[in-house]
mmCIF file of C-alpha atoms and ligand atoms in Angstrom:
data_model
loop_
_atom_site.group_PDB
_atom_site.id
_atom_site.type_symbol
_atom_site.label_atom_id
_atom_site.label_comp_id
_atom_site.label_asym_id
_atom_site.label_seq_id
_atom_site.Cartn_x
_atom_site.Cartn_y
_atom_site.Cartn_z
ATOM 1 C CA MET A 86 -15.973 6.510 -31.025
ATOM 2 C CA GLN A 87 -14.595 9.805 -32.000
ATOM 3 C CA LYS A 88 -15.317 12.340 -29.440
ATOM 4 C CA ILE A 89 -14.158 11.760 -25.661
ATOM 5 C CA ALA A 90 -14.958 13.994 -22.736
ATOM 6 C CA VAL A 91 -12.710 13.762 -19.649
ATOM 7 C CA VAL A 92 -14.286 15.028 -16.520
ATOM 8 C CA GLY A 93 -11.694 16.122 -13.771
ATOM 9 C CA ALA A 94 -8.446 17.621 -14.912
ATOM 10 C CA GLY A 95 -6.430 16.471 -11.981
ATOM 11 C CA THR A 96 -3.502 13.918 -11.616
ATOM 12 C CA MET A 97 -5.528 11.367 -13.850
ATOM 13 C CA GLY A 98 -7.782 13.291 -15.864
ATOM 14 C CA HIS A 99 -5.179 15.409 -17.609
ATOM 15 C CA GLY A 100 -3.216 12.210 -18.498
ATOM 16 C CA ILE A 101 -6.150 10.341 -19.793
ATOM 17 C CA ALA A 102 -6.726 13.533 -21.880
ATOM 18 C CA GLN A 103 -3.303 13.246 -23.174
ATOM 19 C CA ILE A 104 -3.392 9.768 -24.351
ATOM 20 C CA ALA A 105 -6.839 10.136 -25.806
ATOM 21 C CA ALA A 106 -5.710 13.247 -27.935
ATOM 22 C CA MET A 107 -2.571 11.551 -28.803
ATOM 23 C CA ALA A 108 -4.579 8.521 -29.973
ATOM 24 C CA GLY A 109 -6.496 10.947 -32.442
ATOM 25 C CA TYR A 110 -9.883 11.230 -30.474
ATOM 26 C CA ASP A 111 -11.611 14.678 -30.325
ATOM 27 C CA THR A 112 -10.701 15.252 -26.702
ATOM 28 C CA VAL A 113 -12.471 17.579 -24.365
ATOM 29 C CA LEU A 114 -10.900 18.188 -20.985
ATOM 30 C CA PHE A 115 -13.612 19.467 -18.253
ATOM 31 C CA ASP A 116 -13.230 20.428 -14.733
ATOM 32 C CA SER A 117 -15.403 22.342 -12.362
ATOM 33 C CA ASN A 118 -12.367 24.510 -11.301
ATOM 34 C CA ALA A 119 -11.329 26.649 -14.442
ATOM 35 C CA GLU A 120 -7.838 27.067 -12.875
ATOM 36 C CA ALA A 121 -7.550 23.026 -12.669
ATOM 37 C CA VAL A 122 -8.524 22.824 -16.335
ATOM 38 C CA GLU A 123 -5.825 25.256 -17.383
ATOM 39 C CA ARG A 124 -3.167 23.452 -15.201
ATOM 40 C CA GLY A 125 -4.198 20.309 -16.712
ATOM 41 C CA ALA A 126 -3.829 21.529 -20.188
ATOM 42 C CA ASP A 127 -0.461 23.270 -19.393
ATOM 43 C CA LYS A 128 0.774 19.866 -17.925
ATOM 44 C CA ILE A 129 -0.181 17.817 -21.361
ATOM 45 C CA ALA A 130 1.765 20.445 -23.311
ATOM 46 C CA ALA A 131 4.779 20.080 -20.956
ATOM 47 C CA ASN A 132 4.496 16.180 -20.968
ATOM 48 C CA LEU A 133 4.323 16.327 -24.834
ATOM 49 C CA ASP A 134 7.237 18.924 -25.145
ATOM 50 C CA LYS A 135 9.486 16.652 -22.719
ATOM 51 C CA GLY A 136 8.302 13.639 -25.026
ATOM 52 C CA VAL A 137 9.744 15.504 -27.929
ATOM 53 C CA ALA A 138 12.945 16.540 -26.619
ATOM 54 C CA ARG A 139 13.484 12.928 -25.222
ATOM 55 C CA GLY A 140 12.739 11.342 -28.760
ATOM 56 C CA LYS A 141 9.695 9.431 -27.388
ATOM 57 C CA VAL A 142 7.105 11.402 -29.056
ATOM 58 C CA THR A 143 7.425 12.796 -32.695
ATOM 59 C CA GLU A 144 6.938 16.742 -33.667
ATOM 60 C CA GLU A 145 3.520 15.581 -35.747
ATOM 61 C CA THR A 146 2.140 13.462 -32.844
ATOM 62 C CA ARG A 147 2.640 16.402 -30.317
ATOM 63 C CA ALA A 148 1.096 19.022 -32.980
ATOM 64 C CA SER A 149 -1.762 16.298 -33.600
ATOM 65 C CA ALA A 150 -2.299 15.832 -29.823
ATOM 66 C CA LEU A 151 -2.775 19.563 -29.238
ATOM 67 C CA ALA A 152 -5.053 20.119 -32.309
ATOM 68 C CA HIS A 153 -7.290 17.394 -31.029
ATOM 69 C CA LEU A 154 -7.763 18.785 -27.595
ATOM 70 C CA THR A 155 -9.825 21.469 -26.182
ATOM 71 C CA THR A 156 -10.874 22.434 -22.946
ATOM 72 C CA ALA A 157 -14.270 23.407 -21.148
ATOM 73 C CA THR A 158 -15.453 24.755 -17.854
ATOM 74 C CA ASP A 159 -19.167 23.813 -19.197
ATOM 75 C CA LEU A 160 -20.256 20.425 -18.463
ATOM 76 C CA GLY A 161 -23.003 20.742 -21.193
ATOM 77 C CA ALA A 162 -20.786 21.811 -23.931
ATOM 78 C CA ALA A 163 -18.135 19.147 -22.928
ATOM 79 C CA ALA A 164 -20.780 16.170 -23.033
ATOM 80 C CA ALA A 165 -22.470 17.333 -26.030
ATOM 81 C CA GLY A 166 -21.923 14.993 -28.804
ATOM 82 C CA ALA A 167 -19.519 12.760 -26.479
ATOM 83 C CA ASP A 168 -19.338 8.987 -27.482
ATOM 84 C CA LEU A 169 -17.464 8.437 -24.286
ATOM 85 C CA VAL A 170 -16.980 10.173 -20.835
ATOM 86 C CA VAL A 171 -14.159 8.983 -18.467
ATOM 87 C CA GLU A 172 -14.730 10.586 -15.161
ATOM 88 C CA ALA A 173 -11.564 11.343 -12.921
ATOM 89 C CA ILE A 174 -13.027 13.227 -10.146
ATOM 90 C CA PRO A 175 -12.215 12.714 -6.384
ATOM 91 C CA GLU A 176 -12.880 9.290 -4.749
ATOM 92 C CA LYS A 177 -16.404 10.144 -3.278
ATOM 93 C CA LEU A 178 -19.453 7.903 -4.212
ATOM 94 C CA GLU A 179 -21.958 10.589 -4.011
ATOM 95 C CA TRP A 180 -19.782 13.060 -6.117
ATOM 96 C CA LYS A 181 -19.481 10.284 -8.892
ATOM 97 C CA GLN A 182 -23.072 9.569 -8.810
ATOM 98 C CA ALA A 183 -24.240 13.187 -8.897
ATOM 99 C CA LEU A 184 -21.629 13.907 -12.081
ATOM 100 C CA PHE A 185 -23.054 10.691 -13.877
ATOM 101 C CA LYS A 186 -26.706 11.854 -13.084
ATOM 102 C CA SER A 187 -26.201 15.394 -14.657
ATOM 103 C CA LEU A 188 -24.133 13.665 -17.422
ATOM 104 C CA GLU A 189 -27.164 11.612 -18.206
ATOM 105 C CA GLU A 190 -29.097 14.934 -19.346
ATOM 106 C CA HIS A 191 -26.159 16.523 -21.436
ATOM 107 C CA ALA A 192 -24.647 13.342 -23.155
ATOM 108 C CA PRO A 193 -26.136 11.451 -26.112
ATOM 109 C CA THR A 194 -27.846 8.132 -25.051
ATOM 110 C CA HIS A 195 -25.294 5.929 -26.833
ATOM 111 C CA CYS A 196 -22.366 7.698 -24.805
ATOM 112 C CA ILE A 197 -20.357 5.275 -22.548
ATOM 113 C CA PHE A 198 -19.787 6.354 -18.975
ATOM 114 C CA ALA A 199 -16.492 5.264 -17.884
ATOM 115 C CA THR A 200 -15.119 5.812 -14.357
ATOM 116 C CA ASN A 201 -11.543 5.879 -13.141
ATOM 117 C CA THR A 202 -12.434 4.892 -9.655
ATOM 118 C CA SER A 203 -9.437 3.025 -7.797
ATOM 119 C CA SER A 204 -11.674 1.277 -5.030
ATOM 120 C CA LEU A 205 -15.380 2.142 -5.286
ATOM 121 C CA SER A 206 -18.024 -0.149 -6.811
ATOM 122 C CA VAL A 207 -18.783 0.505 -10.202
ATOM 123 C CA ALA A 208 -22.174 -0.933 -10.133
ATOM 124 C CA GLY A 209 -22.706 1.296 -6.857
ATOM 125 C CA ILE A 210 -21.811 4.370 -8.780
ATOM 126 C CA ALA A 211 -24.024 3.210 -11.648
ATOM 127 C CA SER A 212 -26.835 2.349 -9.465
ATOM 128 C CA VAL A 213 -28.333 5.846 -9.604
ATOM 129 C CA LEU A 214 -28.818 5.825 -13.419
ATOM 130 C CA ALA A 215 -31.754 5.052 -15.740
ATOM 131 C CA ASP A 216 -29.270 2.978 -17.778
ATOM 132 C CA PRO A 217 -26.571 1.464 -15.656
ATOM 133 C CA SER A 218 -25.440 -1.053 -18.590
ATOM 134 C CA ARG A 219 -23.486 1.762 -20.295
ATOM 135 C CA VAL A 220 -21.426 2.091 -17.395
ATOM 136 C CA ILE A 221 -17.837 0.665 -17.103
ATOM 137 C CA GLY A 222 -14.492 1.011 -14.730
ATOM 138 C CA THR A 223 -11.462 2.270 -16.963
ATOM 139 C CA HIS A 224 -8.656 2.173 -14.228
ATOM 140 C CA PHE A 225 -5.592 3.892 -15.230
ATOM 141 C CA PHE A 226 -2.275 4.094 -13.465
ATOM 142 C CA ASN A 227 -0.139 7.138 -12.537
ATOM 143 C CA PRO A 228 1.542 8.866 -14.533
ATOM 144 C CA VAL A 229 -1.042 7.834 -17.419
ATOM 145 C CA HIS A 230 1.031 8.463 -20.321
ATOM 146 C CA ILE A 231 3.644 6.031 -19.097
ATOM 147 C CA MET A 232 1.939 3.420 -17.275
ATOM 148 C CA ALA A 233 0.900 0.464 -19.703
ATOM 149 C CA LEU A 234 -2.021 -1.113 -17.774
ATOM 150 C CA LEU A 235 -5.486 -0.213 -17.971
ATOM 151 C CA GLU A 236 -7.681 -2.421 -15.738
ATOM 152 C CA VAL A 237 -11.274 -2.588 -17.069
ATOM 153 C CA ILE A 238 -14.084 -3.217 -14.683
ATOM 154 C CA VAL A 239 -17.268 -4.746 -15.782
ATOM 155 C CA THR A 240 -20.529 -4.955 -13.608
ATOM 156 C CA GLU A 241 -23.123 -7.695 -14.186
ATOM 157 C CA GLN A 242 -24.857 -4.914 -16.193
ATOM 158 C CA THR A 243 -22.329 -3.599 -18.504
ATOM 159 C CA ARG A 244 -23.280 -4.437 -22.051
ATOM 160 C CA ASP A 245 -20.902 -6.388 -24.224
ATOM 161 C CA ASP A 246 -20.561 -3.666 -26.855
ATOM 162 C CA VAL A 247 -19.518 -1.211 -24.091
ATOM 163 C CA LEU A 248 -16.639 -3.519 -23.303
ATOM 164 C CA ALA A 249 -15.760 -4.142 -26.936
ATOM 165 C CA ASN A 250 -15.474 -0.165 -27.405
ATOM 166 C CA ILE A 251 -13.453 0.299 -24.237
ATOM 167 C CA ARG A 252 -11.218 -2.471 -25.365
ATOM 168 C CA ASP A 253 -10.879 -0.651 -28.765
ATOM 169 C CA PHE A 254 -10.110 2.674 -26.832
ATOM 170 C CA GLY A 255 -7.415 0.741 -24.728
ATOM 171 C CA GLN A 256 -5.544 -0.599 -27.570
ATOM 172 C CA ARG A 257 -5.634 2.739 -29.496
ATOM 173 C CA THR A 258 -4.306 4.421 -26.447
ATOM 174 C CA GLY A 259 -1.398 1.791 -26.481
ATOM 175 C CA LYS A 260 -2.619 0.192 -23.211
ATOM 176 C CA GLU A 261 -2.743 -3.434 -22.318
ATOM 177 C CA VAL A 262 -6.294 -4.175 -21.040
ATOM 178 C CA ILE A 263 -7.058 -6.539 -18.335
ATOM 179 C CA VAL A 264 -10.800 -7.311 -17.618
ATOM 180 C CA VAL A 265 -11.663 -7.607 -14.021
ATOM 181 C CA LYS A 266 -15.373 -8.169 -12.397
ATOM 182 C CA ASP A 267 -16.694 -5.650 -9.939
ATOM 183 C CA PHE A 268 -15.196 -6.972 -6.786
ATOM 184 C CA PRO A 269 -13.539 -4.958 -4.013
ATOM 185 C CA GLY A 270 -9.980 -4.143 -4.772
ATOM 186 C CA PHE A 271 -10.304 -5.192 -8.482
ATOM 187 C CA ALA A 272 -7.102 -7.119 -9.229
ATOM 188 C CA THR A 273 -4.414 -4.665 -8.684
ATOM 189 C CA SER A 274 -5.271 -3.014 -5.281
ATOM 190 C CA ARG A 275 -6.254 -6.262 -3.717
ATOM 191 C CA LEU A 276 -2.855 -7.930 -4.489
ATOM 192 C CA GLY A 277 -0.882 -4.806 -4.019
ATOM 193 C CA VAL A 278 -2.379 -3.864 -0.649
ATOM 194 C CA CYS A 279 -2.304 -7.248 0.527
ATOM 195 C CA LEU A 280 1.425 -7.477 -0.080
ATOM 196 C CA GLY A 281 2.097 -4.051 1.413
ATOM 197 C CA MET A 282 0.067 -4.750 4.611
ATOM 198 C CA GLU A 283 2.212 -7.932 5.139
ATOM 199 C CA ALA A 284 5.426 -6.360 4.554
ATOM 200 C CA ILE A 285 4.484 -3.670 7.345
ATOM 201 C CA ARG A 286 3.787 -6.389 9.666
ATOM 202 C CA MET A 287 7.188 -7.898 8.755
ATOM 203 C CA VAL A 288 8.871 -4.570 9.897
ATOM 204 C CA GLU A 289 6.753 -4.714 12.984
ATOM 205 C CA GLN A 290 8.137 -8.207 13.788
ATOM 206 C CA GLY A 291 11.515 -7.258 13.304
ATOM 207 C CA VAL A 292 11.835 -9.977 10.422
ATOM 208 C CA ALA A 293 14.001 -7.252 8.504
ATOM 209 C CA SER A 294 14.573 -3.705 7.837
ATOM 210 C CA PRO A 295 12.218 -1.612 5.323
ATOM 211 C CA GLU A 296 15.211 -1.482 2.876
ATOM 212 C CA ASP A 297 15.733 -5.435 2.952
ATOM 213 C CA ILE A 298 12.279 -6.358 2.725
ATOM 214 C CA ASP A 299 11.769 -4.262 -0.471
ATOM 215 C CA LYS A 300 15.140 -5.714 -1.858
ATOM 216 C CA ALA A 301 13.760 -9.105 -1.387
ATOM 217 C CA MET A 302 10.836 -8.240 -3.819
ATOM 218 C CA VAL A 303 12.859 -5.942 -5.934
ATOM 219 C CA LEU A 304 15.722 -8.542 -6.550
ATOM 220 C CA GLY A 305 14.028 -11.837 -5.670
ATOM 221 C CA TYR A 306 10.787 -11.482 -7.433
ATOM 222 C CA ARG A 307 11.593 -8.687 -10.044
ATOM 223 C CA HIS A 308 9.140 -6.102 -8.726
ATOM 224 C CA PRO A 309 10.277 -2.623 -9.890
ATOM 225 C CA VAL A 310 9.482 -1.206 -6.491
ATOM 226 C CA GLY A 311 9.523 -2.945 -3.057
ATOM 227 C CA PRO A 312 5.933 -2.837 -1.060
ATOM 228 C CA LEU A 313 6.971 -0.568 1.629
ATOM 229 C CA LYS A 314 8.551 1.977 -0.647
ATOM 230 C CA LEU A 315 5.493 1.966 -2.943
ATOM 231 C CA THR A 316 3.331 2.354 0.328
ATOM 232 C CA ASP A 317 5.450 5.363 0.886
ATOM 233 C CA MET A 318 4.913 6.756 -2.677
ATOM 234 C CA VAL A 319 0.926 6.019 -2.580
ATOM 235 C CA GLY A 320 0.637 7.514 0.876
ATOM 236 C CA LEU A 321 0.169 5.465 4.123
ATOM 237 C CA ASP A 322 -3.075 7.295 5.066
ATOM 238 C CA VAL A 323 -4.486 6.689 1.483
ATOM 239 C CA ARG A 324 -3.471 2.720 1.665
ATOM 240 C CA MET A 325 -4.576 2.406 5.271
ATOM 241 C CA HIS A 326 -8.136 3.707 4.258
ATOM 242 C CA ILE A 327 -8.194 1.179 1.128
ATOM 243 C CA GLY A 328 -6.989 -1.616 3.567
ATOM 244 C CA GLU A 329 -9.846 -0.915 6.088
ATOM 245 C CA TYR A 330 -12.424 -0.874 3.345
ATOM 246 C CA LEU A 331 -11.100 -4.100 1.742
ATOM 247 C CA ALA A 332 -11.009 -5.721 5.042
ATOM 248 C CA LYS A 333 -14.655 -5.167 5.522
ATOM 249 C CA GLU A 334 -15.736 -5.826 2.323
ATOM 250 C CA LEU A 335 -13.803 -9.099 1.710
ATOM 251 C CA GLY A 336 -14.125 -10.028 5.173
ATOM 252 C CA ASN A 337 -10.369 -10.820 5.318
ATOM 253 C CA SER A 338 -8.160 -9.720 8.115
ATOM 254 C CA ALA A 339 -4.881 -9.834 5.782
ATOM 255 C CA PHE A 340 -6.014 -6.338 4.664
ATOM 256 C CA GLU A 341 -6.257 -5.034 8.324
ATOM 257 C CA PRO A 342 -3.797 -2.097 8.746
ATOM 258 C CA PRO A 343 -1.115 -3.125 11.105
ATOM 259 C CA ALA A 344 -0.870 -1.137 14.332
ATOM 260 C CA LEU A 345 2.609 0.254 13.226
ATOM 261 C CA MET A 346 0.605 1.842 10.187
ATOM 262 C CA ARG A 347 -1.941 3.308 12.193
ATOM 263 C CA GLU A 348 0.761 4.757 14.586
ATOM 264 C CA MET A 349 2.779 6.120 11.640
ATOM 265 C CA VAL A 350 -0.472 7.870 10.049
ATOM 266 C CA GLU A 351 -1.145 9.259 13.503
ATOM 267 C CA ALA A 352 2.368 10.993 13.788
ATOM 268 C CA GLY A 353 1.847 12.511 10.289
ATOM 269 C CA LYS A 354 4.312 9.980 8.776
ATOM 270 C CA LEU A 355 2.500 9.604 5.440
ATOM 271 C CA GLY A 356 5.505 8.624 3.088
ATOM 272 C CA LYS A 357 6.650 10.661 0.412
ATOM 273 C CA LYS A 358 4.146 13.489 0.518
ATOM 274 C CA SER A 359 4.966 14.259 4.280
ATOM 275 C CA GLY A 360 8.857 13.715 3.835
ATOM 276 C CA GLN A 361 8.955 10.615 5.974
ATOM 277 C CA GLY A 362 7.417 7.107 6.054
ATOM 278 C CA PHE A 363 9.144 3.828 5.893
ATOM 279 C CA TYR A 364 12.038 6.220 4.141
ATOM 280 C CA SER A 365 13.297 9.625 4.271
ATOM 281 C CA TRP A 366 12.238 11.608 1.350
HETATM 282 N N1 LIG B 176 -3.785 9.607 -8.307
HETATM 283 C C1 LIG B 176 -3.580 8.447 -8.602
HETATM 284 O O1 LIG B 176 -2.620 7.890 -8.409
HETATM 285 C C2 LIG B 176 -4.823 7.605 -9.000
HETATM 286 C C3 LIG B 176 -4.692 6.285 -9.613
HETATM 287 C C4 LIG B 176 -5.797 5.518 -10.032
HETATM 288 C C5 LIG B 176 -7.080 6.018 -9.771
HETATM 289 N N2 LIG B 176 -7.140 7.147 -9.309
HETATM 290 C C6 LIG B 176 -8.618 7.712 -9.147
HETATM 291 O O2 LIG B 176 -8.898 8.668 -10.077
HETATM 292 C C7 LIG B 176 -9.778 9.832 -9.535
HETATM 293 C C8 LIG B 176 -9.161 10.938 -9.731
HETATM 294 O O3 LIG B 176 -8.113 11.219 -8.799
HETATM 295 P P1 LIG B 176 -6.898 12.283 -8.941
HETATM 296 O O4 LIG B 176 -5.825 11.819 -8.130
HETATM 297 O O5 LIG B 176 -6.604 12.423 -10.371
HETATM 298 O O6 LIG B 176 -7.820 13.294 -8.521
HETATM 299 P P2 LIG B 176 -7.259 14.872 -8.251
HETATM 300 O O7 LIG B 176 -7.586 15.426 -6.915
HETATM 301 O O8 LIG B 176 -5.836 15.075 -8.668
HETATM 302 O O9 LIG B 176 -8.239 15.632 -9.393
HETATM 303 C C9 LIG B 176 -9.673 15.572 -9.292
HETATM 304 C C10 LIG B 176 -10.039 16.962 -10.055
HETATM 305 O O10 LIG B 176 -11.641 16.635 -10.050
HETATM 306 C C11 LIG B 176 -12.156 18.026 -10.157
HETATM 307 N N3 LIG B 176 -13.494 18.035 -9.576
HETATM 308 C C12 LIG B 176 -13.947 17.734 -8.477
HETATM 309 N N4 LIG B 176 -15.276 17.438 -8.386
HETATM 310 C C13 LIG B 176 -15.679 17.685 -9.910
HETATM 311 C C14 LIG B 176 -16.938 17.741 -10.499
HETATM 312 N N5 LIG B 176 -17.981 17.508 -10.099
HETATM 313 N N6 LIG B 176 -16.990 17.826 -11.798
HETATM 314 C C15 LIG B 176 -15.622 17.970 -12.376
HETATM 315 N N7 LIG B 176 -14.454 18.176 -11.911
HETATM 316 C C16 LIG B 176 -14.474 17.939 -10.486
HETATM 317 C C17 LIG B 176 -11.121 18.591 -9.135
HETATM 318 O O11 LIG B 176 -11.363 20.112 -9.469
HETATM 319 C C18 LIG B 176 -9.827 18.285 -9.505
HETATM 320 O O12 LIG B 176 -9.092 18.857 -10.645
HETATM 321 C C19 LIG B 176 -10.144 9.165 -8.231
HETATM 322 O O13 LIG B 176 -11.271 8.338 -8.250
HETATM 323 C C20 LIG B 176 -8.792 8.214 -7.929
HETATM 324 O O14 LIG B 176 -9.185 7.190 -6.701
HETATM 325 C C21 LIG B 176 -6.398 8.084 -8.750
#
């Protein structure tokens, strides 16, 4: 693979474009919103500058990454000649399906279609395409240029050569690849959300303070951050919706959002982004 198009230049898309360009791929960052593309490109430049200032990125890598990066606001131009498209648009099934449908017209037939969805069924996204075997999930973590994990999701139809190419892409971009079946919550969200919901139930039952519950996992299990602080960072509303979805899809009440969580969301205590959650930010 040599040319990679990243669609959606937001939180995740600009990061994915950055690591692809740093790995030497000819990378195009596309967004339907021209300002978003510009913001994304500015963030990449700022990240690279910071990396150089901190001694984590060499001057050569910075210059080479910028030379390998272009931007586009025309989907046809972005997808022309692409070997891989990575989609990072909002978490809406119909939007992702519509995007890949139009990419089917613009991208070469050999081009791999990857989605950065954090919860949707990858097979569901692929179901509208003439060739669903070219679709795979590439679940990156935020911030993309720092987080080491790439959770790859394969459907029953994903071709072996598509997976092999994505493994290679993960390796070249410096990520540790795990391969997971297209099951609700994949590996990361399923375990992470389960822990978060149980921690909230423990607060509800007065087992311990949020600080002490988090300390239990940080010091006792070496988690870098406790489940309640992490819930604050992700957003209580976002996690609540994932919990509802997983409880339904997996038929497991462990994912059911506790009453305390629903009350906090209703009261606007969404965590870091609102200034108040289990912690004051
Ligand atoms: N934010 C995270 O921490 C995180 C982590 C893992 C996975 N994800 C997943 O990554 C995806 C993107 O999330 P994000 O947080 O980067 O979103 P975001 O809102 O920051 O960015 C989305 C971008 O997509 C653009 N966009 C919308 N519709 C488009 C279209 N049809 N064509 C082209 N561009 C379009 C928007 O203009 C916006 O710039 C979602 O599926 C999300 O679930 C997010």
